[in-house]
GROMACS .gro file of C-alpha atoms in nm:
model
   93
    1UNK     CA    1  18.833  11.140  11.163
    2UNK     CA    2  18.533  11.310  11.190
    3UNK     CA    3  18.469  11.693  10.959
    4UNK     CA    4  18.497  11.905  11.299
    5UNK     CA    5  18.870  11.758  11.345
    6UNK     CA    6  18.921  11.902  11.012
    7UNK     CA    7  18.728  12.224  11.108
    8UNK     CA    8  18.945  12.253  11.393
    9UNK     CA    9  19.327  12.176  11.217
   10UNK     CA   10  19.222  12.404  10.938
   11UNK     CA   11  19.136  12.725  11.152
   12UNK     CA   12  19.449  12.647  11.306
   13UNK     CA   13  19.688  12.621  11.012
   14UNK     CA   14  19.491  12.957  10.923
   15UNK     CA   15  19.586  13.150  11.264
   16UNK     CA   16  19.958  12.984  11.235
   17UNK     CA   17  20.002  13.189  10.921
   18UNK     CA   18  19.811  13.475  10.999
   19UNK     CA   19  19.490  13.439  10.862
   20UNK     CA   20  19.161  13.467  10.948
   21UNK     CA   21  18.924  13.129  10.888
   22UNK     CA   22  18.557  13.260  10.934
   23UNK     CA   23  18.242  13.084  10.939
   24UNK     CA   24  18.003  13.122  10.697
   25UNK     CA   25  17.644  13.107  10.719
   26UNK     CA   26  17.383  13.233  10.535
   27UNK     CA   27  17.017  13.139  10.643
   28UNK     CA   28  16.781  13.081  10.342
   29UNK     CA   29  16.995  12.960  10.134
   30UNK     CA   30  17.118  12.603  10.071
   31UNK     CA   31  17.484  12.511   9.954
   32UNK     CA   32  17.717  12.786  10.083
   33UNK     CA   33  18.100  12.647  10.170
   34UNK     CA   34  18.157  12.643  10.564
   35UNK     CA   35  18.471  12.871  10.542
   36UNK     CA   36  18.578  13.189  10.407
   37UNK     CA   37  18.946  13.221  10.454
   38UNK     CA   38  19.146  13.574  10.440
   39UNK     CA   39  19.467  13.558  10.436
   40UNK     CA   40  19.752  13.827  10.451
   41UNK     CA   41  19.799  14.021  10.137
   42UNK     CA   42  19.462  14.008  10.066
   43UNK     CA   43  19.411  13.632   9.919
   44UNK     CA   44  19.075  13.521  10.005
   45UNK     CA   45  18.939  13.097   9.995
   46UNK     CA   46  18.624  12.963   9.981
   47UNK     CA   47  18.655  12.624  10.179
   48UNK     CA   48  18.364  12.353  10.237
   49UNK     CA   49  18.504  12.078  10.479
   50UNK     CA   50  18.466  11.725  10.505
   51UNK     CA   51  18.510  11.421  10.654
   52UNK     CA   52  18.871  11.232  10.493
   53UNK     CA   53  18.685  11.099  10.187
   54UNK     CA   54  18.338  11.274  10.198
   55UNK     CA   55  18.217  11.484   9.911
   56UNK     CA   56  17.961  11.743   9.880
   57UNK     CA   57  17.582  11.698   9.857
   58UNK     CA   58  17.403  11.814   9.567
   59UNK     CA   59  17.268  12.147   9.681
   60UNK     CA   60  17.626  12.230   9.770
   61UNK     CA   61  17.760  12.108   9.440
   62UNK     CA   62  17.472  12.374   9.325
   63UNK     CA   63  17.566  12.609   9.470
   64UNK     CA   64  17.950  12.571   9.374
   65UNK     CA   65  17.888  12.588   9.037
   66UNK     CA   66  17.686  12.921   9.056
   67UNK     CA   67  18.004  13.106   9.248
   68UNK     CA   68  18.242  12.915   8.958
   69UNK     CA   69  18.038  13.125   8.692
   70UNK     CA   70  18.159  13.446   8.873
   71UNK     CA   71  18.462  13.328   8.884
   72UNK     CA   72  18.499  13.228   9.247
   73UNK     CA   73  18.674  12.887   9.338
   74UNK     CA   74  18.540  12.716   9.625
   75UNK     CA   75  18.792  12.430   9.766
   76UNK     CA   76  18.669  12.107   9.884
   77UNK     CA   77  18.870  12.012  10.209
   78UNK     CA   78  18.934  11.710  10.393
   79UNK     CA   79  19.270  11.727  10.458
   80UNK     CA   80  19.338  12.023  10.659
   81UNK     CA   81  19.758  11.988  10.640
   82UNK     CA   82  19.705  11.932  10.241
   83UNK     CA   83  19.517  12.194  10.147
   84UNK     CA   84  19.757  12.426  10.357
   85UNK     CA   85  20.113  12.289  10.175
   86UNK     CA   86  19.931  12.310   9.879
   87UNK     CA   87  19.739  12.610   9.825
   88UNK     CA   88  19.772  12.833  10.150
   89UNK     CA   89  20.185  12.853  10.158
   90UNK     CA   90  20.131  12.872   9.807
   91UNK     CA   91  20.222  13.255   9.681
   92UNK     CA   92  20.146  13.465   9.344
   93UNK     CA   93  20.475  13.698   9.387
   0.00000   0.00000   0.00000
């Protein structure tokens, strides 16, 4: 399975439960996650999607860390159905 069939299943899981899963892109500057995800209620996710197995390159890793110290989470994906059992249909109330 290539990252774009994982692009594609995510953005749908997203629009299946409302939510909007927009790209991100930000020219200049290396590392930023693919995805922002808003979802009803206000819950926002910062995604970066790969390949089943693949992991982040350096300048992404980078760039992870420097969100993490502002407390922002960024969420590795490469299982689109996963990471929507486990953290989308997830709620706080």
């Amino acid at each position: 399975m290539r990252e774009r069939n994982v692009e594609r299943r995510l953005g749908e899981l997203v629009r299946r439960r409302g939510g909007l899963c927009l790209k991100w892109t930000s020219p200049g500057t290396l590392g930023v996650p693919d995805r922002i995800i808003i979802m009803p209620g206000g819950r926002v996710y910062f995604v970066e999607l790969k390949r089943p197995g693949g992991k982040p390159r350096p300048s992404q890793t980078a760039f992870f860390r420097k969100l993490a110290k502002r407390g922002v989470t960024v969420h590795v994906v490469d299982d689109a159905d996963m990471f929507a059992s486990h953290v989308l249909d997830m709620r706080d109330d």
